[in-house]
XYZ file of C-alpha atoms in Angstrom:
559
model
C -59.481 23.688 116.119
C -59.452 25.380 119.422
C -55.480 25.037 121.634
C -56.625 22.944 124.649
C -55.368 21.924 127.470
C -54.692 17.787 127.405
C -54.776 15.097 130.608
C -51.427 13.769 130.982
C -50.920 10.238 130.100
C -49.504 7.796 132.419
C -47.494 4.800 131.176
C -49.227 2.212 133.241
C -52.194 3.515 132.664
C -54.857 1.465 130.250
C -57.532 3.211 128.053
C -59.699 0.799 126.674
C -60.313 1.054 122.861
C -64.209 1.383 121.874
C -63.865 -2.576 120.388
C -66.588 -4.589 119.322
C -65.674 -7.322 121.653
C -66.309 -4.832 124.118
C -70.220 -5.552 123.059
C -69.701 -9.157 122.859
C -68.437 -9.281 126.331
C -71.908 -7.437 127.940
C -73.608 -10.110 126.941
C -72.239 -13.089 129.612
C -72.902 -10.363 132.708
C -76.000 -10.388 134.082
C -78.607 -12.448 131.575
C -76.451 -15.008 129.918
C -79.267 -17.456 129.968
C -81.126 -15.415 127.658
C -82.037 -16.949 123.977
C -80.993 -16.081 120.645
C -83.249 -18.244 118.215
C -82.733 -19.034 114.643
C -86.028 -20.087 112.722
C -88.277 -23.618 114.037
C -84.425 -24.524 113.726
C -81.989 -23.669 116.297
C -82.207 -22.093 119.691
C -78.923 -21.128 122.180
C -78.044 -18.864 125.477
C -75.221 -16.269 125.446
C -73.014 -18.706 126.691
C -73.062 -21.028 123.822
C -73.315 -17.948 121.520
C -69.799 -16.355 122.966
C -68.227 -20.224 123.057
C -69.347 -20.432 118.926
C -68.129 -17.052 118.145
C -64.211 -17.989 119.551
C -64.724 -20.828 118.196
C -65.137 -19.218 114.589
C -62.314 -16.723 115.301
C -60.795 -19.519 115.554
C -61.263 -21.355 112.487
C -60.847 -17.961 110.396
C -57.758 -17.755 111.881
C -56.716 -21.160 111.316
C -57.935 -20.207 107.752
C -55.747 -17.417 107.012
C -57.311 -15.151 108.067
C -55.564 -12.095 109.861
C -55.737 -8.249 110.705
C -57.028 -6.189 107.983
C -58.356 -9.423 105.699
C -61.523 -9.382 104.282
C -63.998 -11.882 105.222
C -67.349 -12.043 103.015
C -70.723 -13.694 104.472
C -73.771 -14.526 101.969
C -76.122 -15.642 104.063
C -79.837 -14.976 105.433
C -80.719 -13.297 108.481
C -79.098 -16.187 111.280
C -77.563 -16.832 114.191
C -74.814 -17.590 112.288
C -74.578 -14.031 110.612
C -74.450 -12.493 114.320
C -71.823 -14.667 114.939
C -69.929 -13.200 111.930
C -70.853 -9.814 113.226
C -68.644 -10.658 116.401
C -66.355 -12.900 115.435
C -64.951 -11.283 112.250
C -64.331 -7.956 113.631
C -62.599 -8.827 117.005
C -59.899 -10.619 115.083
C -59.435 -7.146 113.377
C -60.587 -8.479 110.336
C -63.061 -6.612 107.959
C -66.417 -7.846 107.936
C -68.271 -7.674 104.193
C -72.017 -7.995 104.306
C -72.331 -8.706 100.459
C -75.924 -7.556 99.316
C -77.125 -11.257 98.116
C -80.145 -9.149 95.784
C -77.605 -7.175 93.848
C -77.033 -8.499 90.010
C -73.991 -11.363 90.367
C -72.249 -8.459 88.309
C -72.489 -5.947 90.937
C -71.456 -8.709 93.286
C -68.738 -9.451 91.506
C -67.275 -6.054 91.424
C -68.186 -5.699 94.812
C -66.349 -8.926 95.985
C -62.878 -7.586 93.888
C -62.837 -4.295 95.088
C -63.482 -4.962 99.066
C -60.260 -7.466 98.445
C -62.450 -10.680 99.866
C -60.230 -13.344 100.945
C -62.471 -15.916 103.135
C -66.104 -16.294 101.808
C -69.203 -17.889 104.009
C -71.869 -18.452 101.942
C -75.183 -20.218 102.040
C -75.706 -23.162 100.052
C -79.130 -20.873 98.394
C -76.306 -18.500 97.270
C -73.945 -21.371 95.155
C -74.992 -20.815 92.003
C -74.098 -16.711 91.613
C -71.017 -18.241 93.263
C -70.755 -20.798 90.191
C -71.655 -18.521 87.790
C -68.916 -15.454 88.731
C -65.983 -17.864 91.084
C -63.607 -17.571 87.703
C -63.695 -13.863 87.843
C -62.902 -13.570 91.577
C -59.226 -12.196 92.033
C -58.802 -12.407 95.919
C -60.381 -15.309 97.245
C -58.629 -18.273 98.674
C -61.017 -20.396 100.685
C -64.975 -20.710 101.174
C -67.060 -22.097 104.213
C -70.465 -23.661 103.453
C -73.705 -22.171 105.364
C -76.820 -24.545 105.465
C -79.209 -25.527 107.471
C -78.475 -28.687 107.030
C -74.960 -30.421 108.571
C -72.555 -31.494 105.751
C -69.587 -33.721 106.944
C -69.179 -34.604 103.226
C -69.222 -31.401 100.514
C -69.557 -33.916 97.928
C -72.980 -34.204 98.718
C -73.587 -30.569 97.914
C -73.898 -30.482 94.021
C -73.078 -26.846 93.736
C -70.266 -26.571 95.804
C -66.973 -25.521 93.777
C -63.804 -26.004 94.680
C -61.940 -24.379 97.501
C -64.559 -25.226 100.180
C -62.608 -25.286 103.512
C -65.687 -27.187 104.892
C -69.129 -26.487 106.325
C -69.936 -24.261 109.160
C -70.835 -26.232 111.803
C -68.835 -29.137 110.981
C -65.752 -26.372 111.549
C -67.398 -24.998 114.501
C -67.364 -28.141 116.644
C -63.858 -28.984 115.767
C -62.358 -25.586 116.888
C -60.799 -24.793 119.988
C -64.038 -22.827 122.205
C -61.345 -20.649 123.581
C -59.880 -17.332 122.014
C -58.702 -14.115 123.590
C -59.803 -11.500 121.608
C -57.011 -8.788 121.340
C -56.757 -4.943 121.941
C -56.034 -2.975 118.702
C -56.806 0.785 117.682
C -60.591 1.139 118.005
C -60.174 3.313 114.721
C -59.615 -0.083 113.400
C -61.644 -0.536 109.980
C -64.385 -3.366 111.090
C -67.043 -3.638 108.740
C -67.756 -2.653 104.743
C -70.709 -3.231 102.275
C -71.698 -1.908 99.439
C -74.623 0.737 98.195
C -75.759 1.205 94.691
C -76.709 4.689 93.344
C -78.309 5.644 90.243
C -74.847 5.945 87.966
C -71.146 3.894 88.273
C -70.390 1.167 90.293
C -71.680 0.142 93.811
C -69.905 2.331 96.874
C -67.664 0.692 99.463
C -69.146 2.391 102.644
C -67.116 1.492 105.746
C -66.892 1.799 109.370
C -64.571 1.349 112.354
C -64.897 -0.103 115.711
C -65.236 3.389 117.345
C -67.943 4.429 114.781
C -70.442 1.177 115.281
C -69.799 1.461 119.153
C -70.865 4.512 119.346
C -74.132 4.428 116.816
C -74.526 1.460 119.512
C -74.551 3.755 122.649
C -76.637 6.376 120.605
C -79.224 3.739 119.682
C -79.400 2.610 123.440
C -79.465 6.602 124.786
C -82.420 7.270 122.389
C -84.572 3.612 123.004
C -83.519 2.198 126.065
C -82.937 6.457 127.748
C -85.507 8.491 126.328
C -87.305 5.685 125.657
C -88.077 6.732 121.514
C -89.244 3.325 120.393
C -89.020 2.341 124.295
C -86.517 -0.858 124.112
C -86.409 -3.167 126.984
C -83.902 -6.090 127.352
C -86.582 -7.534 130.609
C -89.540 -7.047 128.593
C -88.731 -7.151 124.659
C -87.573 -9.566 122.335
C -86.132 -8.571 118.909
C -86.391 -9.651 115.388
C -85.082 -7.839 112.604
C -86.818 -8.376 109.013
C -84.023 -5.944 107.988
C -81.483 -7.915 105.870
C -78.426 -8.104 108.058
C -76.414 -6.725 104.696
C -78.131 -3.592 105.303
C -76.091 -1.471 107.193
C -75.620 -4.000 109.617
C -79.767 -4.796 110.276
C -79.642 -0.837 111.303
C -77.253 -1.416 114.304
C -80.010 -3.215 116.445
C -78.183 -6.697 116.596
C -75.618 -4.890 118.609
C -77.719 -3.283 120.905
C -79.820 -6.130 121.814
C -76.377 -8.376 122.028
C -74.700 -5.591 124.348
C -78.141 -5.998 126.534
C -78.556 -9.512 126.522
C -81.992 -9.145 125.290
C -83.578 -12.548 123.358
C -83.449 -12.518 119.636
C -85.307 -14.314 117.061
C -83.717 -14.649 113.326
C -85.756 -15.420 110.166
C -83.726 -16.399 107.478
C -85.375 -16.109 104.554
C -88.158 -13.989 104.772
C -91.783 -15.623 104.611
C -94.799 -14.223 105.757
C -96.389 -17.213 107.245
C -93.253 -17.779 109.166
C -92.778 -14.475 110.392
C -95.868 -13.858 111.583
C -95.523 -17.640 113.458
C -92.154 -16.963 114.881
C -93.608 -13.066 115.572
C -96.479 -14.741 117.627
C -94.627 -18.167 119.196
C -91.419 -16.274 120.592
C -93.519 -13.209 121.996
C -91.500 -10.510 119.462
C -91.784 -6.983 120.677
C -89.787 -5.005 118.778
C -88.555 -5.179 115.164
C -87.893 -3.187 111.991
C -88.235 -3.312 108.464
C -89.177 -1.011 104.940
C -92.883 -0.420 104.155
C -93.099 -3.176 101.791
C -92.441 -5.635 104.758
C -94.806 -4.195 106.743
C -97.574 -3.812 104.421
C -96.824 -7.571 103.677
C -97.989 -8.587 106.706
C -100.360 -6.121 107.789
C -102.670 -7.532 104.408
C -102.079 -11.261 105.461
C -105.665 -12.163 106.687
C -104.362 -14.119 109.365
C -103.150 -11.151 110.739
C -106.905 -10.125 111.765
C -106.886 -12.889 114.349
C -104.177 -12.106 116.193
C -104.617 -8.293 117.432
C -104.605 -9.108 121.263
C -100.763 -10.361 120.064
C -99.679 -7.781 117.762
C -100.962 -4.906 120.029
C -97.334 -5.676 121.884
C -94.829 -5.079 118.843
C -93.228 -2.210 117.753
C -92.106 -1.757 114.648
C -89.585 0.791 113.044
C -90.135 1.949 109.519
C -87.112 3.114 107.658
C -85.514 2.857 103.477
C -88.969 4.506 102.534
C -91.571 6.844 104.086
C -93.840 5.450 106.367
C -97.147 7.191 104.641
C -100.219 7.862 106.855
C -102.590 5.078 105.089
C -100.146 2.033 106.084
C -99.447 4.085 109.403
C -103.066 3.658 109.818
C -103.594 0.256 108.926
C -101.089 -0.872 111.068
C -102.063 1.231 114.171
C -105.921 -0.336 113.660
C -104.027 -3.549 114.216
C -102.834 -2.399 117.693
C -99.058 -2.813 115.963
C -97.167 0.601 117.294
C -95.034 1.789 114.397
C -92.319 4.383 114.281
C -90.581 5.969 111.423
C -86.759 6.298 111.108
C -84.498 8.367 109.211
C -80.510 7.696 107.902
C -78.669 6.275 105.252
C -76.169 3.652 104.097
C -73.393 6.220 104.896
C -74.735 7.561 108.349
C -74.434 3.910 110.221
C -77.342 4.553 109.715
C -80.174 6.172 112.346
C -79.914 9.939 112.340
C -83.677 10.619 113.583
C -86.221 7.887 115.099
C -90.002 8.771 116.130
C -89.788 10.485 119.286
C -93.396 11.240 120.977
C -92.935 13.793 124.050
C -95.113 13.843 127.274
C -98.067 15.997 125.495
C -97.526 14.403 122.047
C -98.266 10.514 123.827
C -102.012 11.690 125.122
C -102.915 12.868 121.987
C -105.514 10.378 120.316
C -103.846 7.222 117.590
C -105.585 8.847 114.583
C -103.970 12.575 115.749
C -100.356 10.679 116.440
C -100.138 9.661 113.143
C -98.990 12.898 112.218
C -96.083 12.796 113.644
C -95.713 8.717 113.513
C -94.660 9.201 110.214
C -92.291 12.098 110.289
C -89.134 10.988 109.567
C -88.188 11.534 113.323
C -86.817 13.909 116.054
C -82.987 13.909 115.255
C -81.342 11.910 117.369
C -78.982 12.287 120.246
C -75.177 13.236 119.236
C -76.022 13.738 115.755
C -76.108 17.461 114.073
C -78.380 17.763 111.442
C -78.916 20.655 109.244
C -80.764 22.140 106.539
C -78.205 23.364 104.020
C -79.241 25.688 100.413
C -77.449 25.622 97.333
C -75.102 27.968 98.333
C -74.049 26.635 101.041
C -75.877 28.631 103.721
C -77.614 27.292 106.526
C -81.409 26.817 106.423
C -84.067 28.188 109.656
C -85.100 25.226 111.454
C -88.854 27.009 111.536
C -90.898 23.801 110.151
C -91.512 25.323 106.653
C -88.224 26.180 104.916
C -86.821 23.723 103.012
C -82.805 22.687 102.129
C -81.121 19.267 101.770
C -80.369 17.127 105.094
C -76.619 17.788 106.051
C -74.835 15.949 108.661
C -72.031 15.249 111.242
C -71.785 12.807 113.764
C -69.717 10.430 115.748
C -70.422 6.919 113.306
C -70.954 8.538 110.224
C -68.735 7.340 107.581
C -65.920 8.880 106.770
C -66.326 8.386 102.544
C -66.077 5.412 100.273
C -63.279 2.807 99.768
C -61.070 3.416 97.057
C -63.477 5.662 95.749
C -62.162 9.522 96.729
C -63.756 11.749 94.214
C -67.130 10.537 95.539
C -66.315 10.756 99.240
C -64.898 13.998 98.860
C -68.301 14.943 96.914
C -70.079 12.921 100.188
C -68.581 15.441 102.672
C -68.263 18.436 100.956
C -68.051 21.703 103.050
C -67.307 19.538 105.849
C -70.696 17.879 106.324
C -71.996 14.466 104.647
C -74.639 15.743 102.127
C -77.708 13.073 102.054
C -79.043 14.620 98.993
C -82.448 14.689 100.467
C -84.822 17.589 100.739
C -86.647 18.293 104.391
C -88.049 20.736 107.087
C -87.184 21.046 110.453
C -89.559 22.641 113.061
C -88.006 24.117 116.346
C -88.452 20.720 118.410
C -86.162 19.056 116.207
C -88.629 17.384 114.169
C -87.587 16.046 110.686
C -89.814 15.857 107.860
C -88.328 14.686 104.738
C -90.083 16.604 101.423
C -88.045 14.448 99.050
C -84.787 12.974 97.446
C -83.815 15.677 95.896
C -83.282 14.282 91.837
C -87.640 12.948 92.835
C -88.388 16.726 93.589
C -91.058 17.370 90.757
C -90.503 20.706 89.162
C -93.478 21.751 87.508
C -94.967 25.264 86.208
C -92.171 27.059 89.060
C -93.390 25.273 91.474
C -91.453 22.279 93.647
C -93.915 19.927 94.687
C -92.989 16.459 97.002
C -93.307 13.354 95.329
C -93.572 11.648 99.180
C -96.456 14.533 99.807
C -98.448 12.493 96.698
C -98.028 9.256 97.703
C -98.989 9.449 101.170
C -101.993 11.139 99.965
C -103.127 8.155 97.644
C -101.950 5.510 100.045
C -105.057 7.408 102.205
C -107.795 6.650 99.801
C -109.398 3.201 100.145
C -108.546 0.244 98.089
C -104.655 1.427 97.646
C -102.247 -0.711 98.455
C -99.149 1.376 97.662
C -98.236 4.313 95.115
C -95.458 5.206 93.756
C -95.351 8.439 92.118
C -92.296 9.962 90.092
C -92.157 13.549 87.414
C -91.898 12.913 83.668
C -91.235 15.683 81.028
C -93.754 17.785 79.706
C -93.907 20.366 77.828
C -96.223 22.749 78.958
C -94.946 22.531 82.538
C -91.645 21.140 82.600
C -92.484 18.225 84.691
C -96.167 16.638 85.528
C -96.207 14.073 88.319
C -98.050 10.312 87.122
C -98.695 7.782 89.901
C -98.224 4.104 89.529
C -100.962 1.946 92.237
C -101.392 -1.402 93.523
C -104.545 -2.082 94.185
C -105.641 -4.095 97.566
C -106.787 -7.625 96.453
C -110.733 -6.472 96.992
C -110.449 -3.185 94.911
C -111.411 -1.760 91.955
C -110.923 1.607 91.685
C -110.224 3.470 88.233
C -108.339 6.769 87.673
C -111.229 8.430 87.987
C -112.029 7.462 91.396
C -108.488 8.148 92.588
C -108.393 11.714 91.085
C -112.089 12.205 92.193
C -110.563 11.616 95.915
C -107.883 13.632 95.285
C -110.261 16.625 93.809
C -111.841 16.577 97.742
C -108.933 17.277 98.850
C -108.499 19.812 96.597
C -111.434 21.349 97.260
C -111.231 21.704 101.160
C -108.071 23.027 100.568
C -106.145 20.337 102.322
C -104.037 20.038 98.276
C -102.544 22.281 95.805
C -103.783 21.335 92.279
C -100.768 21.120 90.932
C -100.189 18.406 93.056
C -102.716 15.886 90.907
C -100.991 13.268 88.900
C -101.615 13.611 84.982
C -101.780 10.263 84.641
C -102.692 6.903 87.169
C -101.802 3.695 86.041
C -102.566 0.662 87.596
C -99.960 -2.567 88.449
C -99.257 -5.341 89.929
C -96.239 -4.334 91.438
C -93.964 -1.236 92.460
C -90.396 -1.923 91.144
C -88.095 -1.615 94.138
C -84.470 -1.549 94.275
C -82.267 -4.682 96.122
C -83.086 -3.239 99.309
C -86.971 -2.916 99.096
C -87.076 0.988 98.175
C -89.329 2.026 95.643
C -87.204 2.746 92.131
C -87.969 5.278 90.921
C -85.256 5.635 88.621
C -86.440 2.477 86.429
C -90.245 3.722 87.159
C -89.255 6.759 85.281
C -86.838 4.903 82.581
C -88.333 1.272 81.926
C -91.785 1.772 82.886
C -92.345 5.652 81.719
C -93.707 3.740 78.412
C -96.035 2.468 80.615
C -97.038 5.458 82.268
C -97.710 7.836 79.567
C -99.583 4.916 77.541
C-alpha cells in the first residue's frame, strides 16, 4: 500500500455511509407513483411501498429485533420479500434469504449457524418448519406470510407455536413512521447460504457498502453503457430469479433505486408468467436456462411474438448455449448471458454488444450472445494458471477466472479455512476455466472439476452441450466425463428430447460426425455414450448437477 496524502476531516462535516436506505429513499423522488405488483393479487406505488417497509421496521423492532440480529424470510418471489430487502437491513439487522429448495437438513444447519432470531415464513413453507422447529437453537418468534389475511393463527393448521402474528395483520397495526438510522456502511446487511459438492452449505455475506456498490455497477453497465439497455421510463422488471439467490442478482435494487415498475411472481408457473409477462408489459427480466427454455416450448408462446419481441432476458447459473439462444431470438425475445457467482454479489460480466457488433445479423450475434459477457465495469478479472501466474488475455489461452472487486465477498461466515482457500493469493478464485480475448470478452470453457481429461487432451464439457442443444429435436444436454480406461476419461451425454422428437444415439452422433467432418469438432469431443431422459437433475438453484449425473445416474449412463 502506497503512503498517500489524506483530505483533512472536519468535525462538522457529514459523509454519508453507502446505506441501503440510501436506495430506499430514491425511490419517493421523482416517480413515486410508479407500481410494484405482486401476482393477479396485489398492486402499490412507492409511497405505500416506503410507508409498509417503516412500518415492518417497525414491528421487527417491536419484536426484538436489533443491530446485528438475524432475521430469516421463507417466502416466494413478493412484494413482501422486497420489503424485507429494505426493511431488514436499514435497522442494521442481517437479512437471511434461506434457500426454501435446499433439504430441511441443510436448512436446518443453515438456520443455526446464521444465528436466526425472527423468522417470516410462508404458510407453503410450515411443514419443513414443523418437521425441523425442535432442532432450531436461536429462534424466538415467527411471522406468518400468506396470501391470504389471518387475524386468527388458529385457523392455520400448520402453524407452531411462537407465531408473533401474520404479516399484514402486523403491518396495519404498526406505526407508518420510522427514521432509519446512520451506522457504518461496512455494516454486515445480508447472508445466505451456497452448497458445494462436499461439507456443509457456505454462509456468504455482504455489507451495505458492497450491495450499494454492485448496485451502482449494475446501473453504470445497463442504464450507462446500456449492456442489457435498462430503462426506468420505458421498462418494467420481473425477476424469475428466486429472491434467495444472491439477492434476485441485485436487480430489485436497481429498479427500486430508479423507481422503475416491478412485477413479482411468487411461485413460479408458466401460464402465469407468461400472463403477468404479457398483461403488465414486462421488458426486462432474468432467469437460468431451464426457466427460459420453459417458456420458450410453451405453445402459447407462438402467439404472442409481436409481445415478446420487447423483453429482454438475462441468462445466468448455466450457459446460455447457442440452440436455446436461437430459439429464443426466433421468438423476437432478446437474451443476454451473464457471468458471477454466489460469492461475487454476483454479476462480474453481462453481454455487452459494441457499435459494430449490434449491425451484425441475429443468427451472427449469437456468437457472442452467449459468451459469458464483457467483464464488467469496476471489476478485475483475470486468468490465473496453477502456479499462480497470470494468463494472456489473447482469446485462446486458458486459466481459471480470478477476481477482485468492490462487492465481492470478503469469505464465508464462521467458516475461515474455506474463505481463506476463496481468496487465496489475494484474489477470489471461481474455480472456473475461461478465455479472454483483448476486448474483454469472457468465455467460460468449464468448471474446472467438469473439465474432461481424456487421451492428454482437456476438452469443455459446455463446448459439448451447446453443440447438441444445436441439433434438432434437443431439448437440453447435459454432458459430464466418466472413467475409462483406455483414455482416462470419455465424455457421455444425457438428452431431453423436445415433446415431437425422436431421435436415437445414432442420429445425435451422426450430427455430431458433420461436424466432425467440416472440421467445425475435434473427435475426441464425441460422447461414448447418449442416453436419453426425461429430465436433467439440477441442483436447488436450477443448475445442471453434474455431480449426482456422474454419481447416481452414471449407472444409468454406462448401461
Amino acid at each position: 500500500m502506497i503512503q498517500t496524502k489524506l483530505i483533512p476531516r472536519t468535525a462538522e462535516a457529514h459523509e454519508p455511509p453507502m446505506l441501503l436506505k440510501t436506495l430506499l429513499a430514491q425511490s419517493l423522488k421523482y416517480e413515486p407513483h410508479r407500481e410494484i405488483v405482486y401476482r393477479d393479487l396485489f398492486r402499490m406505488n412507492y409511497v405505500t411501498f416506503n410507508q409498509r417497509v417503516r412500518q415492518l421496521a417497525n414491528v421487527l423492532t417491536g419484536l426484538g429485533v436489533g443491530p446485528g440480529d438475524t432475521v430469516a424470510v421463507m417466502d416466494w418471489d413478493s412484494h413482501r420479500y422486497l420489503e424485507c430487502f429494505f426493511g431488514i437491513t436499514s435497522i442494521g439487522a442481517v437479512l437471511h434469504t434461506i434457500n426454501v429448495r435446499l433439504s430441511p437438513a441443510q436448512i436446518l444447519y443453515t438456520m443455526n449457524h446464521a444465528e436466526d432470531k425472527v423468522v417470516l415464513i410462508h404458510e407453503d413453507f410450515l411443514p419443513i418448519l414443523n418437521a425441523i422447529q425442535g432442532q432450531l437453537t436461536t429462534v424466538e418468534r415467527y411471522v406468518l406470510l400468506s396470501d391470504k389475511v389471518y387475524t386468527d393463527l388458529n385457523a392455520v393448521g400448520e402453524a407452531p407455536a411462537g407465531f408473533a402474528g401474520e404479516y399484514e395483520t402486523l403491518l396495519k397495526s404498526a406505526h407508518p413512521d420510522y427514521e432509519f438510522p446512520d451506522f457504518d456502511e461496512n455494516t454486515w446487511a445480508t447472508t445466505f447460504y451456497t452448497t458445494g459438492t462436499t461439507g456443509n452449505p457456505k454462509g456468504v455475506y455482504f455489507s451495505h457498502r458492497q450491495l450499494f456498490m454492485h448496485t451502482m455497477g449494475l446501473a453504470t453497465y445497463v442504464c450507462g453503457y446500456q449492456a442489457v439497455p435498462f430503462s426506468s421510463i420505458a421498462d418494467v422488471y420481473m425477476p424469475i430469479t428466486p429472491m434467495f439467490h444472491v439477492h434476485a442478482w441485485g436487480f430489485p435494487f436497481l429498479a427500486t433505486m430508479l423507481s422503475a415498475k416491478q412485477v413479482y411472481p411468487g411461485r413460479y408457473e408458466p401460464e402465469l408468467l407468461l400472463k403477468l409477462l404479457l398483461k403488465e408489459g414486462v421488458t426486462f427480466s432474468h432467469c437460468v436456462p431451464t426457466i427460459l427454455n420453459m417458456l420458450v416450448s410453451n405453445p402459447a408462446a407462438q402467439q404472442f411474438n409481436e409481445q415478446l419481441s420487447r423483453w429482454k432476458v438475462v441468462i445466468g447459473g448455466s450457459a446460455l448455449t447457442k440452440g436455446l439462444a436461437k430459439a429464443a431470438l426466433e421468438l423476437g425475445i432478446q437474451v443476454y448471458q451473464g457471468y458471477g457467482m454466489s460469492e461475487t454479489a454476483p454479476i462480474m460480466t453481462l453481454t455487452k454488444l459494441n457499435d459494430n457488433e449490434r449491425d451484425l445479423p441475429l443468427n451472427e450475434q449469437i456468437e457472442y450472445r452467449t459468451r459469458a459477457g464483457r467483464i464488467a465495469p469496476f471489476v478485475d478479472v483475470r486468468l490465473m494458471d496453477d502456479n499462480g501466474n497470470f494468463v494472456p488475455h489473447d482469446g485462446h489461452s486458458l486459466g481459471e477466472v480470478v477476481a477482485r472487486g468492490p462487492w465481492l465477498t470478503q469469505g464465508y461466515y464462521n467458516d475461515p479455512d474455506r474463505a481463506a482457500d476463496l481468496w487465496r493469493g489475494g484474489w477470489l478464485h471461481t474455480g472456473d476455466v475461461a478465455s479472454i480475448t483483448p476486448d474483454s470478452w469472457v468465455q467460460i470453457a468449464d468448471r474446472t472439476k467438469d473439465v474432461i481429461k481424456t487421451g492428454g487432451e482437456w476438452i469443455s464439457s459446455l463446448d459439448i452441450e451447446d453443440l447438441l442443444s444445436q441439433v434438432p429435436g434437443v431439448a437440453e444436454a447435459a454432458v459430464v466425463g466418466l472413467p475409462d480406461e483406455r483414455w482416462g476419461e470419455r465424455p457421455h451425454a444425457l438428452i431431453v428430447q423436445k415433446p415431437d422428437a425422436n431421435l436415437t444415439a445414432d442420429h445425435v452422433k451422426a450430427e455430431l460426425q458433420t461436424k466432425i467432418q467440416q472440421g467445425d469438432l475435434n473427435k475426441w469431443y464425441l460422447p461414448d455414450r447418449i442416453a436419453f431422459v426425461a429430465e436433467i437433475p439440477k441442483t436447488s438453484v436450477g443448475k445442471i448437477d453434474k455431480k449426482r449425473i456422474r454419481s447416481e445416474m452414471k449407472e444409468l449412463i454406462l448401461g
